[in-house]
Short mmCIF file of C-alpha atoms and ligand atoms in Angstrom, two decimals:
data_model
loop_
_atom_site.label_atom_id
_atom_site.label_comp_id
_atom_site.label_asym_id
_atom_site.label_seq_id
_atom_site.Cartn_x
_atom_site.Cartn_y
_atom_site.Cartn_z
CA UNK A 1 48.11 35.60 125.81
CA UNK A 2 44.63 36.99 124.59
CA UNK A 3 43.97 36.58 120.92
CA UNK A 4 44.05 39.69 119.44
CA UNK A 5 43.04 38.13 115.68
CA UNK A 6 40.53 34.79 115.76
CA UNK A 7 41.84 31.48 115.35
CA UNK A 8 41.11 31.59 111.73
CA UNK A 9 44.16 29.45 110.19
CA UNK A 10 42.92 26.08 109.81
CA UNK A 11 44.66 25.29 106.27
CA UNK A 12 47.89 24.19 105.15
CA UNK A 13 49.73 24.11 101.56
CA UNK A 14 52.81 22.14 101.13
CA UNK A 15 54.48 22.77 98.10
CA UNK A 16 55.78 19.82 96.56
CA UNK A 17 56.54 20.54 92.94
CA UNK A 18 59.89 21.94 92.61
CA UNK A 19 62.31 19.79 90.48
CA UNK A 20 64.67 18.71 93.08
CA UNK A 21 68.13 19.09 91.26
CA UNK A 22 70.13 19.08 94.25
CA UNK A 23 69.47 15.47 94.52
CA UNK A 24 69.60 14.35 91.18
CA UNK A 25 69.58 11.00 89.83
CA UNK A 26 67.45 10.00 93.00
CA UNK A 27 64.84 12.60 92.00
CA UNK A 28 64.62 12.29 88.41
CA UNK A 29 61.46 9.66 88.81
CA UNK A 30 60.45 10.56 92.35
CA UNK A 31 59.41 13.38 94.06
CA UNK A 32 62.00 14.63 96.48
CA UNK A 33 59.69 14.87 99.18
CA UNK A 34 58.88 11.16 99.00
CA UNK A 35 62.71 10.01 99.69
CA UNK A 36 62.20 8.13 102.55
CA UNK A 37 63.42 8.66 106.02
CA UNK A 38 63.60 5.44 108.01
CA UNK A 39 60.44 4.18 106.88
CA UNK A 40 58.62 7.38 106.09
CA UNK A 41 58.16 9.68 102.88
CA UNK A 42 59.90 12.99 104.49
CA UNK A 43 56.41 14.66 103.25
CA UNK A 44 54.23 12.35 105.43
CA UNK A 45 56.33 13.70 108.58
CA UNK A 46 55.66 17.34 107.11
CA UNK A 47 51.57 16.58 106.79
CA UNK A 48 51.74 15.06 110.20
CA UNK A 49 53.17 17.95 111.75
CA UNK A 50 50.46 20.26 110.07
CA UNK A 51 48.06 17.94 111.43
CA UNK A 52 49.27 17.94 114.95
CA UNK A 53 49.19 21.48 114.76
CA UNK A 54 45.48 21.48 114.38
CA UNK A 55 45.34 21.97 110.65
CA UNK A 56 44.00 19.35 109.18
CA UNK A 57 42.77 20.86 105.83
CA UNK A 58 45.85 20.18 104.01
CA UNK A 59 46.51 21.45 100.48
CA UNK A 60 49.62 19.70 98.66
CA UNK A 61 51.48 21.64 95.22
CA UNK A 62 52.71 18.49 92.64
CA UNK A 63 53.97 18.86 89.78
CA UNK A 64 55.15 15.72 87.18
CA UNK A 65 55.83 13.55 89.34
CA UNK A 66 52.51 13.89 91.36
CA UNK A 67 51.16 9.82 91.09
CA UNK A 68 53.55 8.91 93.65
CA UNK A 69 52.15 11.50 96.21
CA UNK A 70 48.70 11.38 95.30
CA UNK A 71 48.94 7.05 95.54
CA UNK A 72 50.33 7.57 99.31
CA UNK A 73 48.17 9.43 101.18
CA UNK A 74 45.34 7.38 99.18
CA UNK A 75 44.41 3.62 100.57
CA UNK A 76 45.71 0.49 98.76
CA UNK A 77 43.25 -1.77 98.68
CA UNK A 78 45.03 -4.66 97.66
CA UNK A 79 47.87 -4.24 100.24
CA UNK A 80 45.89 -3.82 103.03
CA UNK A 81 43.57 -7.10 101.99
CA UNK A 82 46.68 -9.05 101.63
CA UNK A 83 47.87 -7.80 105.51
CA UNK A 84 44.66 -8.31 106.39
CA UNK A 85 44.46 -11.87 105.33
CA UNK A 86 47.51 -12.41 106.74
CA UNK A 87 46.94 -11.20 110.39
CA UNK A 88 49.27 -8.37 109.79
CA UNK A 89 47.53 -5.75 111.88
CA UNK A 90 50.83 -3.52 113.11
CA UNK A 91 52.19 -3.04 109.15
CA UNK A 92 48.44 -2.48 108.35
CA UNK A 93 47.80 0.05 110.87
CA UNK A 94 50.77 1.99 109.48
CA UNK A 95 49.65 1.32 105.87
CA UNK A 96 46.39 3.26 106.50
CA UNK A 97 48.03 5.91 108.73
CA UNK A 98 48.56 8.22 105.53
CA UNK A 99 45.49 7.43 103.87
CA UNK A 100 43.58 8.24 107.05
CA UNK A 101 45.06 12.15 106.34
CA UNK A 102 42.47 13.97 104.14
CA UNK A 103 44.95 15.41 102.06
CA UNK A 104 43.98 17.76 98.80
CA UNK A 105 46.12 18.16 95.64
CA UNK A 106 46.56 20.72 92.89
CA UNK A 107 48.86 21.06 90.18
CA UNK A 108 51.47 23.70 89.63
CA UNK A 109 51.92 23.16 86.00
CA UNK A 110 55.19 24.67 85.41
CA UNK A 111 57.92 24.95 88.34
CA UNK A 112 58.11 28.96 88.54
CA UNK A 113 59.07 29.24 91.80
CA UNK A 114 58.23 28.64 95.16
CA UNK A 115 55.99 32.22 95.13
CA UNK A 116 54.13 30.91 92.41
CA UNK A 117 53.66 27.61 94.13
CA UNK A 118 51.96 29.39 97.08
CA UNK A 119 49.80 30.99 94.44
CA UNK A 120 48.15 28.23 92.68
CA UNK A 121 46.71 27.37 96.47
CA UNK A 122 44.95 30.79 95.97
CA UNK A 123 41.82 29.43 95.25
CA UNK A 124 41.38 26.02 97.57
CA UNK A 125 42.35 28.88 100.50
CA UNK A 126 40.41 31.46 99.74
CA UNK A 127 40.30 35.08 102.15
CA UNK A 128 41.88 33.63 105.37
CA UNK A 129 45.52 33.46 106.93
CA UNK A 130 46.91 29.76 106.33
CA UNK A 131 50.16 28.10 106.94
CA UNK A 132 52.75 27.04 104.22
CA UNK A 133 54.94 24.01 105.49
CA UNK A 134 58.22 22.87 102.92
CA UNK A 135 57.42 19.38 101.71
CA UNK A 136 61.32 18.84 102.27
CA UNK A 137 62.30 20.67 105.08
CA UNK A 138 61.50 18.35 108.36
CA UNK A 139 60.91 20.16 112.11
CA UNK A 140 61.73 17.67 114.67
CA UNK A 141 57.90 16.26 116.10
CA UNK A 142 59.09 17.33 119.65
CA UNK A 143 59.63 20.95 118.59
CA UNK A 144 56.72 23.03 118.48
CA UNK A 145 57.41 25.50 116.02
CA UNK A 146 54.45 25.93 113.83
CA UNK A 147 51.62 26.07 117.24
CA UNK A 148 54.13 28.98 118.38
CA UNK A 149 54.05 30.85 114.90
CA UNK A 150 49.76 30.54 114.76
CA UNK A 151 49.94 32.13 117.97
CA UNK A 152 51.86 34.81 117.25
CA UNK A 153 49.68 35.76 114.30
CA UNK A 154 46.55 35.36 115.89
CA UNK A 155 47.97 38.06 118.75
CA UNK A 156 50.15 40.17 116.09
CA UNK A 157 48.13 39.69 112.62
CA UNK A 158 50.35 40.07 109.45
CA UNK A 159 52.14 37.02 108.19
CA UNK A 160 55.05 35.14 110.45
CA UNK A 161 58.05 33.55 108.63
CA UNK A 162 60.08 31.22 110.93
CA UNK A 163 64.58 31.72 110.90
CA UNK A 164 66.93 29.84 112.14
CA UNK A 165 70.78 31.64 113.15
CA UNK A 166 73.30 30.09 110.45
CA UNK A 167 76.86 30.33 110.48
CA UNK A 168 77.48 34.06 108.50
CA UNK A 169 78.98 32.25 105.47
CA UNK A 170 76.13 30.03 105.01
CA UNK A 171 73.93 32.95 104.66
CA UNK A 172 73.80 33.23 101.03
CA UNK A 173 72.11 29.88 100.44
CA UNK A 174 68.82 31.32 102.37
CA UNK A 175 66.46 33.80 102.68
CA UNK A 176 67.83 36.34 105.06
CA UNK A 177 65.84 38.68 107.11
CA UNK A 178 66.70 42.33 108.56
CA UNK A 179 65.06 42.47 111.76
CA UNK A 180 64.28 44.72 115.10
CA UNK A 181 62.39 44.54 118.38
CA UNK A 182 63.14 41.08 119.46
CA UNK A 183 60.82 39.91 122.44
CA UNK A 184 62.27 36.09 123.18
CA UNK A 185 62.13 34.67 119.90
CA UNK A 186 60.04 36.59 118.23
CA UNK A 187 60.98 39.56 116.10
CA UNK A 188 59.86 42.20 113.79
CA UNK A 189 60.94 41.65 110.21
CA UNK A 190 61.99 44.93 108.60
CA UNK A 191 63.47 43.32 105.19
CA UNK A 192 64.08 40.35 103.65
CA UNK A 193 66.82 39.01 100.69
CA UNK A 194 67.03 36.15 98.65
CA UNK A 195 69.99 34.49 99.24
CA UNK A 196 72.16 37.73 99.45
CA UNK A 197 76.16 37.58 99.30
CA UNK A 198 77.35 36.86 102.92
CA UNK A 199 79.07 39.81 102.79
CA UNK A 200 76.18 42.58 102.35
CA UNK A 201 73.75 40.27 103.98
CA UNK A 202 71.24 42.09 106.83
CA UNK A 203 71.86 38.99 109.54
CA UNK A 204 72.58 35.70 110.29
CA UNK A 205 69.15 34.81 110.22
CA UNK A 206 67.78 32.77 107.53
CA UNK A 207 64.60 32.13 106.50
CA UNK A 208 63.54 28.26 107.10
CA UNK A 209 60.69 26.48 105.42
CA UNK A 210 57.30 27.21 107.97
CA UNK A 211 55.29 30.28 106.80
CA UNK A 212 52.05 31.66 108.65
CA UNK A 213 50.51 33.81 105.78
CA UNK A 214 48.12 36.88 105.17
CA UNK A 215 45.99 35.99 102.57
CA UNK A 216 46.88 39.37 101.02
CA UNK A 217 49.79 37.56 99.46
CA UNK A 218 48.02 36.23 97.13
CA UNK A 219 47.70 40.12 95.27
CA UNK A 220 50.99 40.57 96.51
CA UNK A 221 52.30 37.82 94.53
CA UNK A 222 50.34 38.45 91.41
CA UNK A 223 52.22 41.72 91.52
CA UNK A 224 56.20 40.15 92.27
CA UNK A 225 57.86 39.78 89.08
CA UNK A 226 60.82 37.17 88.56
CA UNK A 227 63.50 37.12 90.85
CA UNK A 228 66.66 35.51 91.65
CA UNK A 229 67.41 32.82 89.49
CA UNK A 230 64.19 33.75 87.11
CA UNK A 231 61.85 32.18 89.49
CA UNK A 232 58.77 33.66 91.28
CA UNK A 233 60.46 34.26 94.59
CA UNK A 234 57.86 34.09 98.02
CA UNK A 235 60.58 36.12 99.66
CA UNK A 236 60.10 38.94 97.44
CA UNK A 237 57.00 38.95 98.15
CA UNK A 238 57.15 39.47 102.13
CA UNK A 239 59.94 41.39 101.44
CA UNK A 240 56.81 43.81 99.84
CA UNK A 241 54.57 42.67 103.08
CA UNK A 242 57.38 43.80 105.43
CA UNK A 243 56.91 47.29 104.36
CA UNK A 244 53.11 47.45 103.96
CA UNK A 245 51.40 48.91 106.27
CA UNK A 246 48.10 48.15 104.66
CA UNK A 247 45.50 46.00 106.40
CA UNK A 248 46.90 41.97 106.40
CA UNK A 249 50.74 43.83 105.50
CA UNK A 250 53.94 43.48 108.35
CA UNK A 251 55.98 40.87 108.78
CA UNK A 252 57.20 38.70 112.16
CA UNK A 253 59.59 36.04 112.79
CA UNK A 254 59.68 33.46 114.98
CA UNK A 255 63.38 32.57 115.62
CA UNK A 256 63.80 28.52 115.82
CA UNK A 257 66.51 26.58 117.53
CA UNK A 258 65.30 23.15 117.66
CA UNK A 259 66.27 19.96 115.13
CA UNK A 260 65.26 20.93 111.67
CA UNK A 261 66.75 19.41 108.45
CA UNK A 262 66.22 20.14 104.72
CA UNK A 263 66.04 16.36 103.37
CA UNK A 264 66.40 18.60 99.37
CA UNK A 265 70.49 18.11 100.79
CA UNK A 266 71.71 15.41 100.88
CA UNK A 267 74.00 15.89 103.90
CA UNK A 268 71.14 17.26 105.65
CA UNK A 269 68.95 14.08 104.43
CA UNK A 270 71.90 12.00 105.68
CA UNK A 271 71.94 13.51 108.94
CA UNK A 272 67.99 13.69 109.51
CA UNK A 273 68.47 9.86 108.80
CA UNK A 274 70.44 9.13 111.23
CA UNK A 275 69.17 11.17 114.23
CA UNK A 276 65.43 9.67 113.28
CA UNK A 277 66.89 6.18 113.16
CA UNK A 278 68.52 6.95 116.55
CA UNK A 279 65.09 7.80 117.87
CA UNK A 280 63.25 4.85 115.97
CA UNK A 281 61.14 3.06 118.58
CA UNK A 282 62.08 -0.13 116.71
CA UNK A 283 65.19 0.39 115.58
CA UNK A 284 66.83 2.98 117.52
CA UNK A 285 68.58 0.41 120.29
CA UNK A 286 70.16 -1.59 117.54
CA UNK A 287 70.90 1.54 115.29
CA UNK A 288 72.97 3.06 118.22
CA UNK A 289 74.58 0.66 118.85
CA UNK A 290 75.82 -0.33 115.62
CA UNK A 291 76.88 3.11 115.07
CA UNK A 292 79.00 3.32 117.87
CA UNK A 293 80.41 0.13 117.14
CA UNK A 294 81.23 2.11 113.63
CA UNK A 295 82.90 5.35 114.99
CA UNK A 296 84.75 3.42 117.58
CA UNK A 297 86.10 2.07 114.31
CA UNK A 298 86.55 4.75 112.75
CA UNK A 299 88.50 6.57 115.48
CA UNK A 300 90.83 3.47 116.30
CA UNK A 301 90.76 1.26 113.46
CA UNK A 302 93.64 -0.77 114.66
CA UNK A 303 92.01 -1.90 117.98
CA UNK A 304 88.55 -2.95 115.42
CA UNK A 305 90.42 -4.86 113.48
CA UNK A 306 91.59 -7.05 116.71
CA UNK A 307 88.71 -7.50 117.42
P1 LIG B 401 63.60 24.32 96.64
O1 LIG B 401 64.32 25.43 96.05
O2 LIG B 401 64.19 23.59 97.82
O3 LIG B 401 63.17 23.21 95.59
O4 LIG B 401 62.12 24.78 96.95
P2 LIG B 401 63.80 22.73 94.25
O5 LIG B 401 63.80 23.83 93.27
O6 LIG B 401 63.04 21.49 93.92
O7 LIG B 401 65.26 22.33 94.75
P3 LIG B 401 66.64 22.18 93.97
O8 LIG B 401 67.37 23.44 94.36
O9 LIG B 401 66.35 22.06 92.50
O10 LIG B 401 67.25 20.95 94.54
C1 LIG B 401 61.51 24.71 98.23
C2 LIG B 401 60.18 23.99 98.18
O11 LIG B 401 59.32 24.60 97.22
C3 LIG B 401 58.85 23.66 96.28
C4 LIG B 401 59.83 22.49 96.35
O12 LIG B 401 59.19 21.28 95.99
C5 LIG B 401 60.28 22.53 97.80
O13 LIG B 401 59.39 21.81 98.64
N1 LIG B 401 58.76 24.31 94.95
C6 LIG B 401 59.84 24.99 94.46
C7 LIG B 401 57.60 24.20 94.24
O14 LIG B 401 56.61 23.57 94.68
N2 LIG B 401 57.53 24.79 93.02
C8 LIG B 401 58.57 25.50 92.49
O15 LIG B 401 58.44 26.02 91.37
C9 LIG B 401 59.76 25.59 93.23
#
C-alpha cells in the first residue's frame, strides 16, 4: 500500500483525567488508570503500546489525582539505589522501564468530558494528525490495532476511530457508528451516536478507545457544545467530521476483533487480570494451574473436597 498522506503522526495523548466512578472506592485516591494489572499500572501497558507503535512523543491528560502518574513514569532514585546496592538488577531493570518512556503531562482542570480532554492536548500537538489511546482501555500487545489504523490514515486521510461488534443490547453503553463500504475491516463511517438506545441504534458496532485524529478537531471541538450526560462528547465531534467534506473532514473505522478490555469495569478489569496472569512469563504456569485446580472445584465440589 502506497502512502497517499506522509507518515506525519508521531504523537500520542492519553487521556487520563476522568473521575472513574464506575470503580469507586478503589478510585477515589488513585487514578483509575494506575489500578494495576499483574504487576503493571493498566496505563503503562497503554504508553507501551503507543510506543511500539512508533509514537514515542506521548502526551498524558491528569487531572487531581495526577502525582501518582507523573511519580511513575519518572525515576526513583532512592528505589533504584537501594536495588542497586542490593544486586537486584531484574526488579531494577523493570523499575526504570517506565521512567525510560519520555512521557509529557498536562492538566485538564475540570473533567468536561472526554472531547474536552482531547482538547487541552491542542497545543503540545499542534497542526498534525496524532493518535488518542484510552488510559483504561487495554489492546492485547499481540494485536496490532493502532499500526493498522496509522496506515489507513496515511492512505485515506481524515481521522480513523477503531469498533469492535458488541452484542445489540450492549450497544447503548458505547459510541455507535453508522457505516458503509466495508473493504476487510475497514469501513467508511457515515454517523456516529453516543451511547444511543439499543433499539434505534445504527449498528452493532461500537466505538472502542484508539482514535487516529485530524488535527481539524481541535476547531471542531471548540465548536461541539455539551452532550450526553452534560459532558463535552469526542463522538459528537466526529459525528460533525463524518459529514465534512472539508479538507482533514471524513471519518473511517477500523473494525477490531482481537483481546481488548476496558480495566474502568470492573468485570472487564477482572477478566483482563486473569488472561494477563495466564500469559505472565513468571507467573502464568502456576496461575493456570491453580485456576484449574479452582474451576475443577467449582464444577464438582464434592470430588475437591475428597481430595
Ligand atoms: P470514561 O467515561 O471511561 O471515564 O472516559 P470516567 O468518566 O472516568 O469513567 P466513569 O464512567 O466515571 O467510571 C474515557 C477516558 O477518558 C478520560 C478517562 O480518564 C478515560 O481514560 N476522561 C474522561 C478524561 O480524561 N476527562 C474527562 O473529562 C472524561
Amino acid at each position: 500500500m502506497t502512502p497517499q498522506h506522509p507518515r506525519t503522526v508521531t504523537k500520542a495523548v492519553i487521556p487520563a483525567a476522568g473521575l472513574g466512578t464506575r470503580f469507586l472506592p478503589a478510585t477515589k485516591a488513585t487514578p483509575k488508570e494506575m489500578l494495576p494489572v499483574v504487576d503493571k499500572p493498566a496505563i503503562q501497558y497503554v504508553v507501551e503500546e503507543s510506543v511500539r507503535a512508533g509514537l514515542d512523543d506521548v502526551l498524558v491528560i491528569t487531572g487531581r489525582n495526577k502525582a501518582a502518574l507523573e511519580d511513575h513514569f519518572d525515576h526513583h532514585w532512592e528505589l533504584e539505589q537501594a536495588l542497586e546496592a542490593k544486586g537486584d538488577q531484574f526488579r531494577l531493570a523493570r523499575v526504570r522501564e517506565s521512567a525510560d518512556i519520555k512521557v509529557h503531562f498536562v492538566r485538564q482542570g475540570q473533567p468536561l468530558g472526554l472531547g474536552h480532554a482531547v482538547h487541552v492536548a491542542k497545543e503540545h500537538v499542534g497542526d498534525h494528525p496524532f493518535a488518542v489511546l484510552l488510559g483504561d482501555d487495554l489492546i492485547d500487545g499481540r494485536d496490532h490495532l493502532l499500526e493498522e489504523m496509522v496506515a489507513v490514515r496515511e492512505e485515506r486521510g481524515g481521522s480513523v476511530i477503531a469498533l469492535m461488534e458488541v452484542p445489540p443490547e450492549s450497544v447503548g453503553l458505547y459510541g455507535c457508528a453508522a457505516v458503509d463500504g466495508r473493504e476487510g475491516d475497514v469501513v467508511r463511517v457515515t454517523g456516529l451516536v453516543e451511547k444511543p438506545d439499543p433499539a434505534e441504534a445504527p449498528s452493532n458496532l461500537a466505538v472502542i478507545g484508539r482514535y487516529v485524529l485530524d488535527p481539524s478537531v481541535f476547531e471542531v471541538l471548540e465548536q461541539t457544545p455539551p452532550g450526553r450526560g452534560g459532558e463535552i462528547q469526542l463522538t459528537d465531534a466526529l459525528q460533525t467530521l463524518a459529514g465534512s467534506s472539508e479538507p482533514g473532514g471524513g471519518v473511517h473505522g477500523v473494525v477490531f476483533s482481537g483481546r481488548r478490555y476496558d480495566t474502568g469495569d470492573r468485570l472487564d478489569y477482572l477478566k483482563a487480570v486473569v488472561r494477563l496472569g495466564l500469559d505472565h512469563q513468571e507467573l502464568g504456569k502456576d496461575f493456570g494451574q491453580w485456576l484449574d485446580e479452582f474451576v475443577q472445584e467449582r464444577l464438582a465440589p464434592e470430588k475437591a473436597f475428597q481430595r
